[in-house]
Structures are given as C-alpha cells and as structure tokens.
Coordinates of C-alpha atoms in Angstrom, one line a residue:
X1 CA 90.0 130.5 245.0
X2 CA 88.7 127.0 244.0
X3 CA 90.3 125.3 241.0
X4 CA 88.2 125.5 237.8
X5 CA 85.4 127.8 238.9
X6 CA 83.2 127.3 235.9
X7 CA 83.4 123.5 236.0
X8 CA 82.5 123.5 239.7
X9 CA 79.7 126.0 239.6
X10 CA 76.1 124.7 240.0
X11 CA 73.8 124.5 237.0
X12 CA 70.0 124.4 236.8
X13 CA 68.4 121.8 234.5
X14 CA 64.7 122.2 234.3
X15 CA 63.7 122.7 237.9
X16 CA 66.6 120.7 239.3
X17 CA 70.0 122.2 240.5
X18 CA 73.1 120.1 239.8
X19 CA 76.0 120.8 242.1
X20 CA 78.7 120.9 239.3
X21 CA 79.1 120.6 235.6
X22 CA 81.0 117.3 235.5
X23 CA 78.5 114.9 234.1
X24 CA 79.2 111.2 233.4
X25 CA 77.7 110.0 230.0
X26 CA 76.6 106.4 229.3
X27 CA 79.3 103.8 229.4
X28 CA 78.3 100.2 229.2
X29 CA 79.5 98.0 232.0
X30 CA 77.8 94.6 231.6
X31 CA 77.4 94.6 235.3
X32 CA 73.6 94.0 235.1
X33 CA 71.9 90.7 235.4
X34 CA 69.3 90.0 232.8
X35 CA 68.4 93.6 232.8
X36 CA 68.3 94.1 236.5
X37 CA 70.4 96.4 238.6
X38 CA 73.0 94.4 240.7
X39 CA 74.7 95.5 243.9
X40 CA 77.9 95.5 241.9
X41 CA 76.5 98.0 239.5
X42 CA 75.2 100.2 242.4
X43 CA 78.7 100.2 243.9
X44 CA 80.2 101.1 240.5
X45 CA 78.1 104.3 240.3
X46 CA 78.4 105.1 244.0
X47 CA 82.2 105.1 243.7
X48 CA 82.0 107.8 241.1
X49 CA 79.3 109.8 242.9
X50 CA 81.5 109.7 246.0
X51 CA 84.3 110.9 243.6
X52 CA 82.3 114.1 242.9
X53 CA 80.4 113.6 239.7
X54 CA 77.5 116.0 239.5
X55 CA 75.1 114.1 237.2
X56 CA 75.0 110.6 235.7
X57 CA 73.5 109.5 232.5
X58 CA 73.5 105.7 232.9
X59 CA 74.3 103.1 230.4
X60 CA 71.6 102.0 228.0
X61 CA 68.2 101.1 229.6
X62 CA 65.8 99.3 227.3
X63 CA 62.1 100.1 227.5
X64 CA 60.7 96.8 226.3
X65 CA 61.6 93.1 226.7
X66 CA 62.0 91.7 223.2
X67 CA 65.1 93.4 221.9
X68 CA 68.4 93.2 224.0
X69 CA 71.1 95.8 223.3
X70 CA 74.0 94.1 225.2
X71 CA 73.9 90.9 227.3
X72 CA 74.7 92.8 230.6
X73 CA 72.8 96.0 230.0
X74 CA 69.8 97.3 231.9
X75 CA 66.1 97.4 231.4
X76 CA 63.0 98.9 233.1
X77 CA 60.3 97.4 231.0
X78 CA 58.1 96.3 234.0
X79 CA 57.7 97.1 237.7
X80 CA 59.9 94.3 238.8
X81 CA 62.9 96.5 237.9
X82 CA 62.0 99.4 240.2
X83 CA 63.4 98.0 243.4
X84 CA 66.9 97.7 241.9
X85 CA 66.7 101.2 240.3
X86 CA 65.8 102.6 243.7
X87 CA 68.9 101.2 245.2
X88 CA 71.0 102.8 242.4
X89 CA 69.2 106.1 242.7
X90 CA 69.5 106.2 246.5
X91 CA 73.2 105.3 246.2
X92 CA 74.2 108.3 244.0
X93 CA 71.8 110.6 245.8
X94 CA 73.7 109.8 249.0
X95 CA 76.6 111.9 247.6
X96 CA 74.5 114.7 246.2
X97 CA 74.6 113.5 242.6
X98 CA 71.7 113.4 240.1
X99 CA 70.9 110.4 237.8
X100 CA 69.2 110.0 234.5
X101 CA 68.8 106.5 233.0
X102 CA 69.3 106.6 229.3
X103 CA 66.1 105.2 227.7
X104 CA 66.7 103.3 224.5
X105 CA 65.2 101.0 221.9
X106 CA 68.0 99.1 220.1
X107 CA 65.8 98.2 217.1
X108 CA 68.1 97.1 214.2
X109 CA 71.2 97.2 216.4
X110 CA 69.8 94.7 219.0
X111 CA 72.0 91.9 220.1
X112 CA 71.0 88.8 218.1
X113 CA 70.5 86.4 220.9
X114 CA 68.7 83.1 220.0
X115 CA 65.0 83.5 219.8
X116 CA 65.0 87.2 218.9
X117 CA 62.5 88.0 216.1
X118 CA 63.5 89.8 213.0
X119 CA 64.9 93.1 214.0
X120 CA 62.8 96.3 213.4
X121 CA 64.0 99.5 211.9
X122 CA 62.7 102.7 210.4
X123 CA 63.0 101.1 206.9
X124 CA 64.5 97.9 205.6
X125 CA 68.0 99.5 205.9
X126 CA 70.3 97.9 208.4
X127 CA 73.9 98.5 209.4
X128 CA 76.6 97.2 207.1
X129 CA 77.4 94.3 209.4
X130 CA 73.8 93.0 209.6
X131 CA 73.3 89.4 208.6
X132 CA 69.8 90.1 207.2
X133 CA 67.7 93.2 206.5
X134 CA 65.5 94.4 209.3
X135 CA 61.8 95.0 208.6
X136 CA 60.2 98.4 208.8
X137 CA 58.4 98.9 212.0
X138 CA 54.6 99.5 211.6
X139 CA 52.8 102.6 212.8
X140 CA 50.7 100.5 215.2
X141 CA 54.0 99.2 216.8
X142 CA 55.3 102.7 217.1
X143 CA 52.2 103.7 219.2
X144 CA 53.1 100.8 221.6
X145 CA 56.7 101.8 221.7
X146 CA 55.9 105.4 222.5
X147 CA 53.8 104.2 225.3
X148 CA 56.6 101.9 226.5
X149 CA 59.0 104.9 226.7
X150 CA 56.5 106.8 228.8
X151 CA 55.9 103.8 231.1
X152 CA 59.6 103.3 231.5
X153 CA 60.1 106.9 232.5
X154 CA 57.3 106.6 235.0
X155 CA 59.1 103.7 236.6
X156 CA 62.3 105.8 236.8
X157 CA 60.3 108.5 238.6
X158 CA 58.8 105.9 241.0
X159 CA 62.4 104.8 241.8
X160 CA 63.3 108.4 242.7
X161 CA 65.3 109.2 239.5
X162 CA 65.8 112.8 238.6
X163 CA 64.8 112.3 234.9
X164 CA 65.7 110.4 231.8
X165 CA 67.9 110.8 228.8
X166 CA 66.3 109.9 225.5
X167 CA 68.9 108.5 223.0
X168 CA 68.4 109.9 219.5
X169 CA 72.1 110.2 218.5
X170 CA 74.6 108.4 216.3
X171 CA 72.1 107.0 213.8
X172 CA 71.8 104.5 216.5
X173 CA 68.8 102.5 217.8
X174 CA 65.2 103.3 216.9
X175 CA 65.1 107.0 217.5
X176 CA 68.5 107.8 216.2
X177 CA 67.7 105.7 213.1
X178 CA 64.4 107.5 212.5
X179 CA 66.1 110.9 212.8
X180 CA 68.9 110.0 210.3
X181 CA 68.4 110.0 206.6
X182 CA 71.0 107.2 206.5
X183 CA 68.4 104.8 207.8
X184 CA 65.0 106.4 207.5
X185 CA 63.6 105.9 203.9
X186 CA 59.9 106.0 204.9
X187 CA 57.3 107.9 202.9
X188 CA 54.6 108.1 205.6
X189 CA 54.3 110.8 208.3
X190 CA 57.4 109.4 210.1
X191 CA 59.7 109.8 207.1
X192 CA 60.7 112.1 204.2
X193 CA 61.8 115.5 205.4
X194 CA 63.3 116.4 208.8
X195 CA 59.8 117.0 210.3
X196 CA 58.7 113.5 209.5
X197 CA 62.0 111.9 210.7
X198 CA 61.9 113.9 214.0
X199 CA 58.2 113.1 214.7
X200 CA 58.8 109.9 216.6
X201 CA 61.3 111.5 219.0
X202 CA 58.9 114.4 219.6
X203 CA 56.0 112.0 220.3
X204 CA 58.2 110.1 222.8
X205 CA 59.1 113.4 224.6
X206 CA 55.4 114.3 224.7
X207 CA 54.5 111.0 226.3
X208 CA 57.3 111.1 228.9
X209 CA 56.3 114.6 229.9
X210 CA 52.6 113.6 230.1
X211 CA 53.4 110.7 232.4
X212 CA 56.1 112.4 234.5
X213 CA 55.1 116.0 234.7
X214 CA 57.2 119.2 234.5
X215 CA 59.5 118.6 237.4
X216 CA 61.1 115.6 235.7
X217 CA 64.3 116.2 233.6
X218 CA 64.1 115.2 230.0
X219 CA 67.5 115.3 228.3
X220 CA 67.9 114.2 224.6
X221 CA 71.2 113.0 223.2
X222 CA 71.8 114.0 219.6
X223 CA 74.6 114.0 217.1
X224 CA 75.3 117.7 216.3
X225 CA 76.6 116.4 213.0
X226 CA 76.9 112.9 211.6
X227 CA 80.1 113.9 209.7
X228 CA 79.2 111.9 206.6
X229 CA 77.6 112.4 203.2
X230 CA 73.9 111.6 203.3
X231 CA 73.7 112.0 207.1
X232 CA 72.5 114.8 209.3
X233 CA 74.6 118.0 209.4
X234 CA 75.0 120.9 211.8
X235 CA 72.3 123.0 210.0
X236 CA 69.9 120.1 210.4
X237 CA 70.7 119.7 214.1
X238 CA 70.4 123.4 215.0
X239 CA 66.9 123.2 213.7
X240 CA 66.2 119.9 215.5
X241 CA 67.6 121.4 218.7
X242 CA 65.1 124.3 218.5
X243 CA 62.3 121.9 218.0
X244 CA 63.4 119.8 221.0
X245 CA 63.5 122.9 223.2
X246 CA 60.0 123.9 222.0
X247 CA 58.8 120.4 222.9
X248 CA 59.8 120.9 226.5
X249 CA 63.2 119.2 226.6
X250 CA 65.3 120.5 229.5
X251 CA 68.8 119.7 228.2
X252 CA 70.7 118.7 225.1
X253 CA 73.5 116.2 225.2
X254 CA 75.4 117.0 222.0
X255 CA 77.6 114.2 220.6
X256 CA 78.5 113.6 217.0
X257 CA 79.1 111.0 214.3
X258 CA 77.6 107.6 214.0
X259 CA 78.3 104.2 215.6
X260 CA 79.2 102.6 212.3
X261 CA 81.8 105.2 211.1
X262 CA 84.6 104.1 213.4
X263 CA 86.1 107.1 215.3
X264 CA 83.3 109.5 214.5
X265 CA 81.3 109.1 217.6
X266 CA 83.8 107.7 220.0
X267 CA 87.1 109.5 219.3
X268 CA 90.4 107.5 219.0
X269 CA 93.4 107.9 221.2
X270 CA 95.6 110.9 220.4
X271 CA 92.8 112.8 218.7
X272 CA 91.8 116.3 219.8
X273 CA 90.0 116.7 223.1
X274 CA 86.5 118.2 223.1
X275 CA 85.9 116.4 219.8
X276 CA 82.2 117.5 219.4
X277 CA 82.5 120.9 220.9
X278 CA 82.2 122.8 217.6
X279 CA 78.7 121.3 217.3
X280 CA 77.7 122.1 220.9
X281 CA 79.1 125.6 220.6
X282 CA 77.0 126.4 217.6
X283 CA 73.8 124.7 218.9
X284 CA 74.2 126.5 222.2
X285 CA 73.9 129.9 220.3
X286 CA 70.4 128.9 219.2
X287 CA 68.7 127.5 222.3
X288 CA 68.3 128.7 225.9
X289 CA 68.3 125.3 227.6
X290 CA 71.6 123.8 228.9
X291 CA 73.9 122.1 226.3
X292 CA 76.4 119.5 227.3
X293 CA 79.3 118.4 225.2
X294 CA 81.1 115.1 225.1
X295 CA 84.1 113.4 223.5
X296 CA 87.6 112.9 224.8
X297 CA 87.4 115.4 227.6
X298 CA 90.2 113.8 229.5
X299 CA 91.7 116.6 231.6
X300 CA 90.1 119.2 233.9
X301 CA 91.6 122.2 232.1
X302 CA 89.9 121.4 228.8
X303 CA 86.5 121.0 230.5
X304 CA 86.9 124.3 232.2
X305 CA 87.9 125.9 228.9
X306 CA 84.9 124.5 227.0
X307 CA 82.5 126.0 229.6
X308 CA 84.4 129.3 230.1
X309 CA 84.6 129.8 226.4
X310 CA 81.0 129.3 225.7
X311 CA 81.3 126.0 223.9
X312 CA 79.0 124.2 226.4
X313 CA 77.2 124.5 229.7
X314 CA 78.4 121.2 231.1
X315 CA 80.9 118.5 230.1
X316 CA 80.2 114.8 229.8
X317 CA 83.4 113.1 231.1
X318 CA 83.1 109.4 230.7
X319 CA 86.2 107.3 230.3
X320 CA 88.3 109.5 232.7
X321 CA 85.7 109.0 235.5
X322 CA 85.8 105.3 234.7
X323 CA 89.6 105.3 234.9
X324 CA 89.7 107.3 238.1
X325 CA 86.5 107.5 240.2
X326 CA 88.0 110.4 242.1
X327 CA 88.6 112.5 239.0
X328 CA 86.2 115.2 240.1
X329 CA 87.4 115.5 243.7
X330 CA 91.0 115.6 242.7
X331 CA 90.3 118.3 240.1
X332 CA 88.4 120.5 242.5
X333 CA 91.3 120.7 245.0
X334 CA 93.9 121.1 242.3
X335 CA 95.4 117.6 242.5
X336 CA 95.5 117.2 238.7
X337 CA 98.8 115.3 238.7
X338 CA 97.2 112.7 241.0
X339 CA 94.4 111.9 238.5
X340 CA 95.0 108.5 237.0
X341 CA 95.4 109.3 233.3
X342 CA 92.9 108.0 230.8
X343 CA 94.8 107.2 227.6
X344 CA 91.7 106.8 225.5
X345 CA 92.6 103.2 224.4
X346 CA 89.0 101.9 224.6
X347 CA 90.0 98.7 226.3
X348 CA 87.1 99.5 228.6
X349 CA 84.7 98.6 225.8
X350 CA 86.6 96.0 223.9
X351 CA 84.9 93.0 225.4
X352 CA 81.5 94.5 226.0
X353 CA 79.9 93.1 222.8
X354 CA 81.1 89.6 223.9
X355 CA 79.5 89.8 227.3
X356 CA 82.7 90.7 229.2
X357 CA 82.6 93.2 232.1
X358 CA 83.9 96.7 231.7
X359 CA 87.6 97.0 232.3
X360 CA 90.3 99.6 232.2
X361 CA 94.0 99.5 231.1
X362 CA 95.1 102.0 233.7
X363 CA 92.8 100.9 236.6
X364 CA 93.4 97.3 237.3
X365 CA 90.4 96.7 239.6
X366 CA 86.9 98.0 239.8
X367 CA 86.1 95.7 242.7
X368 CA 85.3 97.0 246.2
X369 CA 88.9 96.2 247.0
X370 CA 91.1 98.2 244.7
X371 CA 94.2 100.3 244.5
X372 CA 92.6 103.0 246.7
X373 CA 91.7 100.7 249.7
X374 CA 94.1 97.7 249.7
X375 CA 94.4 96.1 253.1
X376 CA 97.7 96.0 254.8
X377 CA 99.7 92.8 254.3
X378 CA 99.5 90.4 257.3
X379 CA 103.3 90.0 257.2
X380 CA 105.6 92.8 256.2
X381 CA 108.3 91.6 253.8
X382 CA 111.3 93.0 251.9
X383 CA 110.4 93.1 248.2
X384 CA 112.8 93.6 245.3
X385 CA 111.2 94.7 242.0
X386 CA 113.5 94.2 239.0
X387 CA 112.4 96.4 236.0
X388 CA 110.8 99.8 236.0
X389 CA 108.3 99.3 233.2
X390 CA 104.6 99.6 233.8
X391 CA 104.2 96.2 235.4
X392 CA 107.1 96.7 237.7
X393 CA 106.0 100.2 238.7
X394 CA 102.5 99.0 239.4
X395 CA 103.8 96.0 241.5
X396 CA 106.2 98.3 243.4
X397 CA 103.4 100.8 244.3
X398 CA 100.9 98.1 245.4
X399 CA 103.5 96.3 247.4
X400 CA 104.6 99.5 249.2
X401 CA 101.0 100.5 249.8
X402 CA 100.4 97.2 251.5
X403 CA 103.2 97.9 253.9
X404 CA 106.2 96.0 252.5
X405 CA 109.7 97.5 252.2
X406 CA 110.2 97.9 248.4
X407 CA 113.3 98.5 246.3
X408 CA 112.9 98.9 242.5
X409 CA 116.0 98.5 240.4
X410 CA 115.9 99.7 236.8
X411 CA 118.8 98.9 234.4
X412 CA 118.2 102.0 232.2
X413 CA 118.4 105.7 233.2
X414 CA 114.7 106.3 232.9
X415 CA 111.6 104.5 234.2
X416 CA 108.9 103.4 231.7
X417 CA 110.3 100.4 229.8
X418 CA 108.6 99.8 226.5
X419 CA 106.2 102.7 227.1
X420 CA 109.0 105.1 226.3
X421 CA 109.1 103.7 222.7
X422 CA 105.3 103.1 222.6
X423 CA 104.7 106.8 223.2
X424 CA 106.7 108.0 220.2
X425 CA 104.3 107.1 217.2
X426 CA 101.6 109.5 216.1
X427 CA 98.6 109.6 218.5
X428 CA 100.4 107.7 221.3
X429 CA 101.6 110.8 223.3
X430 CA 99.3 110.1 226.2
X431 CA 101.5 107.2 227.2
X432 CA 104.0 109.8 228.5
X433 CA 101.4 110.7 231.1
X434 CA 101.3 107.1 232.3
X435 CA 105.0 107.1 233.0
X436 CA 104.8 110.5 234.8
X437 CA 101.8 109.4 236.9
X438 CA 103.3 106.0 237.9
X439 CA 106.7 107.5 238.7
X440 CA 105.1 110.2 240.9
X441 CA 103.1 107.6 242.8
X442 CA 106.3 105.6 243.6
X443 CA 108.0 108.7 244.8
X444 CA 105.1 109.8 247.0
X445 CA 104.7 106.3 248.4
X446 CA 108.4 106.2 249.4
X447 CA 109.6 103.4 247.1
X448 CA 113.4 103.2 246.9
X449 CA 114.2 103.6 243.2
X450 CA 117.6 102.8 241.8
X451 CA 118.3 103.8 238.3
X452 CA 121.1 102.5 236.0
X453 CA 121.1 99.4 238.3
X454 CA 121.3 96.1 236.6
X455 CA 120.5 93.3 239.0
X456 CA 122.8 90.3 239.0
X457 CA 123.2 87.1 240.9
X458 CA 125.7 88.6 243.4
X459 CA 123.2 91.3 244.4
X460 CA 120.4 88.7 244.8
X461 CA 122.5 86.5 247.1
X462 CA 124.1 89.5 248.9
X463 CA 122.3 92.7 249.5
X464 CA 118.9 91.3 248.6
X465 CA 119.2 87.9 250.2
X466 CA 115.8 87.0 251.7
X467 CA 113.9 89.4 249.6
X468 CA 110.8 88.4 247.7
X469 CA 111.6 89.2 244.0
X470 CA 109.2 90.4 241.4
X471 CA 110.8 90.4 238.0
X472 CA 109.4 92.7 235.4
X473 CA 112.1 92.7 232.8
X474 CA 109.9 92.9 229.7
X475 CA 110.5 91.3 226.4
X476 CA 112.8 91.7 223.5
X477 CA 111.9 92.3 219.8
X478 CA 112.0 89.2 217.6
X479 CA 114.9 89.4 215.2
X480 CA 115.0 86.8 212.4
X481 CA 118.7 86.0 212.2
X482 CA 118.5 84.5 208.7
X483 CA 117.4 88.0 207.5
X484 CA 120.2 90.0 209.3
X485 CA 122.3 89.5 206.2
X486 CA 120.7 92.7 204.8
X487 CA 123.0 95.7 204.5
X488 CA 121.2 97.8 207.1
X489 CA 118.7 96.2 209.5
X490 CA 117.2 97.4 212.8
X491 CA 114.1 96.8 215.0
X492 CA 111.1 99.0 215.3
X493 CA 112.1 99.6 218.9
X494 CA 115.6 100.8 217.8
X495 CA 113.9 103.4 215.7
X496 CA 111.3 104.5 218.3
X497 CA 114.0 104.7 221.0
X498 CA 116.2 106.8 218.8
X499 CA 119.0 104.2 218.7
X500 CA 118.9 103.8 214.9
X501 CA 117.9 105.9 211.9
X502 CA 116.5 104.3 208.7
X503 CA 117.1 105.4 205.2
X504 CA 114.8 106.5 202.4
X505 CA 113.3 103.2 201.3
X506 CA 112.2 101.1 204.2
X507 CA 110.8 97.6 204.3
X508 CA 109.0 96.6 207.5
X509 CA 108.5 93.0 208.3
X510 CA 105.3 92.8 210.4
X511 CA 102.0 94.5 210.0
X512 CA 100.8 94.4 213.6
X513 CA 100.4 97.5 215.7
X514 CA 104.1 98.1 216.2
X515 CA 104.9 97.7 212.5
X516 CA 102.0 100.0 211.4
X517 CA 102.7 102.6 214.0
X518 CA 106.4 102.7 213.0
X519 CA 105.5 103.0 209.4
X520 CA 103.1 105.9 210.2
X521 CA 105.9 107.5 212.2
X522 CA 108.5 107.2 209.4
X523 CA 106.2 108.1 206.5
X524 CA 106.0 111.7 205.1
X525 CA 103.4 113.8 206.7
X526 CA 102.0 114.7 203.3
X527 CA 102.0 112.2 200.4
X528 CA 103.1 114.7 197.7
X529 CA 105.9 112.7 195.9
X530 CA 108.6 115.1 197.2
X531 CA 112.0 113.6 196.3
X532 CA 113.2 113.3 199.9
X533 CA 110.0 111.6 201.1
X534 CA 110.5 108.1 202.5
X535 CA 109.0 105.1 200.7
X536 CA 107.6 102.6 203.2
X537 CA 106.6 99.0 202.5
X538 CA 104.9 96.8 205.0
X539 CA 105.1 93.0 204.5
X540 CA 102.6 91.1 206.6
X541 CA 102.1 87.3 206.4
X542 CA 98.4 87.4 207.5
X543 CA 95.6 88.5 205.2
X544 CA 95.1 91.8 207.1
X545 CA 96.8 94.4 209.2
X546 CA 96.6 94.6 213.1
X547 CA 94.3 91.6 213.2
X548 CA 94.1 91.8 217.0
X549 CA 92.8 95.4 217.0
X550 CA 89.3 96.6 216.2
X551 CA 88.8 100.1 217.7
X552 CA 88.8 103.6 216.2
X553 CA 92.5 104.0 216.7
X554 CA 93.2 101.2 214.3
X555 CA 90.8 102.6 211.8
X556 CA 92.4 106.1 211.9
X557 CA 95.9 104.6 211.7
X558 CA 95.1 102.6 208.6
X559 CA 93.4 105.6 207.0
X560 CA 96.5 107.7 207.7
X561 CA 98.8 105.1 206.2
X562 CA 96.7 104.9 203.0
X563 CA 96.7 108.7 202.7
X564 CA 100.5 108.7 203.1
X565 CA 101.0 106.2 200.3
X566 CA 102.5 103.5 202.5
X567 CA 102.4 100.2 200.6
X568 CA 100.7 97.5 202.8
X569 CA 101.2 94.1 201.3
X570 CA 99.3 91.4 203.1
X571 CA 99.6 87.6 202.6
X572 CA 103.3 88.2 202.0
X573 CA 105.9 85.8 203.4
X574 CA 109.5 86.8 203.4
X575 CA 111.4 83.8 202.0
X576 CA 115.0 85.0 201.7
X577 CA 117.1 88.1 202.3
X578 CA 120.4 88.9 200.7
X579 CA 122.7 92.0 201.2
X580 CA 120.7 94.1 198.8
X581 CA 117.5 92.1 198.0
X582 CA 114.4 91.0 199.9
X583 CA 112.4 88.1 198.4
X584 CA 108.8 87.4 199.4
X585 CA 106.1 85.2 198.1
X586 CA 102.4 86.2 197.7
X587 CA 99.7 84.0 196.3
X588 CA 102.3 81.5 195.1
X589 CA 104.2 84.2 193.2
X590 CA 107.7 85.3 194.2
X591 CA 108.5 89.0 194.3
X592 CA 111.7 90.8 195.1
X593 CA 112.6 94.3 196.4
X594 CA 116.0 95.3 195.2
X595 CA 116.3 99.0 196.0
X596 CA 115.5 99.2 199.7
X597 CA 118.2 100.6 202.0
X598 CA 116.7 99.6 205.4
X599 CA 115.0 96.4 206.7
X600 CA 113.0 96.8 209.9
X601 CA 111.9 93.9 212.2
X602 CA 108.4 94.4 213.7
X603 CA 107.3 90.9 214.1
X604 CA 106.5 90.9 217.8
X605 CA 108.3 90.3 221.0
X606 CA 109.8 87.3 222.8
X607 CA 110.1 86.9 226.5
X608 CA 113.8 87.0 227.6
X609 CA 114.4 83.8 229.5
X610 CA 117.8 84.9 231.0
X611 CA 116.2 86.6 234.0
X612 CA 114.3 83.6 235.1
X613 CA 117.4 81.4 234.7
X614 CA 119.4 83.7 236.9
X615 CA 116.6 83.8 239.6
X616 CA 116.5 80.0 239.6
X617 CA 120.2 79.8 239.8
X618 CA 120.3 82.3 242.7
X619 CA 117.7 80.2 244.6
X620 CA 115.4 83.1 245.4
X621 CA 111.7 83.3 245.8
X622 CA 110.4 85.1 242.7
X623 CA 107.4 86.1 240.6
X624 CA 107.5 86.9 236.9
X625 CA 105.1 89.5 235.7
X626 CA 104.2 91.4 232.6
X627 CA 106.1 90.5 229.4
X628 CA 108.7 88.7 231.5
X629 CA 106.0 86.0 232.0
X630 CA 103.9 86.3 228.9
X631 CA 104.0 88.9 226.1
X632 CA 100.8 91.0 226.3
X633 CA 99.5 94.5 226.1
X634 CA 99.6 97.4 228.6
X635 CA 96.5 96.4 230.3
X636 CA 97.8 92.9 230.8
X637 CA 101.0 94.2 232.3
X638 CA 99.5 96.6 234.8
X639 CA 96.9 94.1 235.9
X640 CA 99.6 91.4 236.3
X641 CA 101.6 93.8 238.5
X642 CA 98.6 94.6 240.6
X643 CA 97.4 91.1 241.1
X644 CA 100.9 89.7 242.0
X645 CA 101.7 92.4 244.5
X646 CA 98.4 92.4 246.3
X647 CA 98.9 88.7 247.1
X648 CA 102.4 89.0 248.5

C-alpha cells in the first residue's frame, strides 16, 4: 500500500485532473529579470516538478507594467513575455505537473521604485508603513484593469498554462484590498457592503472566463478569516466562497490573515501546522468545488490528515518544497526521515524585499549543482572535521559525498553543537529535527564519527598527519568579567543546556534573540502574579529588542513576553555590578536593581581563537567554518560548511 493514500490520489479541478494533492503555493524567488522568465527560474520550478509536486501556483505575476510588486518578480502584461512562460510551462509539464500563474495587481503595496506614480488603492487608505496615502482608483481605470487581467490570462493560455490563480487574499494588492473592509471605504458600486466589495473580483473572473473559456482553471486565493477587528471573518468568507463558485471558479485556495499583521498570514516557526485549516474545513462544507488549505504544512502526515479528515481537498506545501525539492517523491515512498526539514524560519523571504534571491537555511544551494548532484572530487583526500555542530556536519557530509575519506571528531557526547541549546526555547523545537536529519545523513554516507573526542595537537601531528582539517568548533558566549562579581551569574547557554538553574528574580543582560528567547523560556506560562512566578528583567543597550530580526517569529516572541509581564528595558547600559546590586543608566539617569538573585549573560558570542592557534602551531592545512570563523546564524553556518567542503 502506498504511503499517504489521500495525499497521492488524483483530483479533478474544473476539467483538469491533477496527479496528486501536493500543490506548491506562491513563493517569491526574485529569479526573474525585469518581469521575464529566466532559465534559472525554469530550472527552479522543474526541480520541484521532478520532485513530485502535482500543481504549482507561481509567484506573483503582474498584469500591467506600471506597478512593480518585487524587483525580481514576474509579469505577463504583453506578448513579449509568452515565450519565457512557454519554457516554464513546458518544463513542469515534462514531469506531469500542472501550473497556474498567480495574477496580481499590487496597487497600494507596489514596490516604490523611482518613477512610479502615486500608488492606487480602493480608497485613500494605505498600509501603516506607507510614506504617503494612495489615491482611490477610478471606475474608468478599473475597466482597464479588468481587461488587463483577462488579457494576461489569455497569454498564459497561449503559453500552454493550465489556468491562473487570482489573488484576492490577505487584504493584499488591489483585489484583496477591494474585498477587505480594512481598505475599502468606497461608497460607489465597488464599496459599502460585501456585494460591492466583491464586485471587482467577480468582474475579473467573468473577464478571464470570457477570454479563456471553460477548460481553463480559475483558482481564487482568499483569506478564510482576516483574524482582526474590522476585517473579514469566516462568516463573510463562507458567503464569498459561495459567490465565487456561482461565478464559475474551479478551486478555492483558502489562506488567512493579512500581510500587515505579522504572523497572521505567514505563520511563525513553532506554531501549529495547518494554520488556516479551520477556515478551509468550514468553507469546504458549503461549496462543491475543491478547496486547498495552506500554512505551515511541513510534514507529510499532517497533509494526509488534513485531507483524510475533511479539512481540505488539497494541501499547498510551499516552504518544505522549497527546502527539499524531492519532498513529494520521498513522502510517496515512505522516506520521511530523508526529507530535509523545513524549520519555518522564513530566511527564504528575508531578503526578497531588498532584491535578493530566494534562499534557504537548510538548503545551502538552489543552483544546478547542489547537495543532490555534487561532482566527485578530482583528488581523493583524507579530511578531518573538528566539531559536530551544523557547520561541521554539513561539511563532513559534503566532503564524504564527493569521495573523500572523512572523520568527524566531536568533543561532547552528542552531535548538534549550539543547536542543542537553540532548540530549547518555546517555538524552536523544530531544530531537533535538524540534528536528527544531519546525523542520519552522516551515518548513511559512512562518515566515521567519534564522540567524546577532543582533538589536540598530538592527534593532528600523529593519527591525522596529512589530513585536510575543517575546524567547526563554534563560538563561546560573551561573559563580561567585570560583572561576574554578582552572587550568582550564568550564561543563557548554561540555562538552555541544563548546566545551571536560575532563581526567582532574573536579570538578563542582552535583548537579542538569545536573551529574549531565554526570558520567554524562564518566564511563567501565565502572568497571574502567583507567588512562585519568576520575575524577569531584560536590559538592552539598543533602543529596541532583536534589532536584527523582523519576521513573524520575532513578533510573536515579543507579544508573548509582554503577556507574561517580562520587563523589557531598552536603552539601558549596565554600568556596575556588585555582589547584590546591578546598576544601569538610562536616558542619563542611574537605576539600580537590588533584589535580583541571578544575573544572566546573553550579550552574544565570541569566536574561540584557541583552535586556530593550535592548528597553526601544528602546521596543518586547515579551514575555519561557521562560528569558528565568524559568528553568524544557522544559515550562515550550513552554507559555510557546504561551500568549504565542495571546494576541497
């Protein structure tokens, strides 16, 4: 019996049969070139079609030339784009997949490149980050835009595409904005009640159907609930879904939330899987067309459950297919443990707004040459990897895959390095899957792993003489020696590794990710003034917390800390520490904390220079990677291990 029978059964959408129910939703890549499909973009989609995806909804495709959504996104506003789209369509069709470009007008969320005219919107209301109010689009302009949607869909059809998705979700772009009462304040026939706000989307659907005929799939992406006061709710969207079905829509792609409420539409790491499935389940009860759900569907079992339990007819699985292009194929044959785990960190999208290409923490290369097809090394060498953190494990795997003899020595009794501590805070449990996955690959590849093995100079000059050395010994927490006079001090790492246990009133120096995650971990689950609850104070020198983070994970973490009553004091410089007192200054005023019982250092990490000194002294050929070279994040470490080992 095949694994996941519901997930891998065919499904009919309109008059088209899709081979399975793993669909890939829109994920911006910035691999386009001035709106045109590039060969690189074709290969990106082909890799995932080859990997077993049944249907693709592509990243945003704009229908007119004036307003750009992202610098590297796609367009199809005239016939010159058809040739590139034909390459892309043919590429995924080669593997039996279907493809629907997502048609979109960015309107008031367009990228403000120089020369762009004043942005348009349903009303003068713009997102909170707008630098000026947009102007209400006129009814004459709407007629032209409706026509442009139809013409764009016609070009998709000429390129051989199977249909289009019309984006009307997340209070986002023109159609999403018209539908949402958050942005649509019009009093003409396109505003007011739900019928007026839905009118533009229905007219776009009517035009696309007129141009493309009944055999062409029309899918509409909606928010099943905007999850906020003043926004659309589930009752609204059940009604909207019925209207869309009556208008001839073939499928509903049910998401949720809005783009401006962080964490509502794109779920944060550690939050529940199937985040919008309650909406898709309810909507599915009221329509007869297929309903797809989306949102942190990161493992095959949850996708199977969502379909088997009637919560959706298909699952949009985005980031996991980005992370592992073979996700679908591995799931189908029961190789779940071999699926590269998506940890939901959203590094894939971090640089998109700044024109950077799509990237992935766990997958160090989306190039044609990557982990799956590395060429053999021209010269086979003996390679010693010192340190079994993520950078070291990646380097050892890549070096072994290229044909080298590899020995990995880890000083501790468990592989994982700093990931073991990083997985402890709330919402970070997916990092345990990273360690399991990377360790399993090493074992399958035949890397010799030595635990509790601290490498010294004698070993380098003896047993490992002549070996190429890759040192991945990580970094150590910064400890401010002048402040170790406090009666009980420890590092955040000590706490997260279970090596130290704090008291009831804890002062944490450092409001970066580590300090905030440690505070969240230590704080009471409920802020109810229970006598044995811990009191947590964060002292941060900068004017804000986690200044290098911007995603939904950061937002939810700060919200949790506020709910738990954690004191977050920014602009605070610790000046002096005595046995029982901590002095800090803020805005030129000195303050002191006299009743704390634990001081925690969470002020970052420092590269340990001892390893490099030993390697130099031993006279060996070596490479420093990960935090041993420069303190960075998980993505930096894995990419460093990959790039170093593939060049040895």
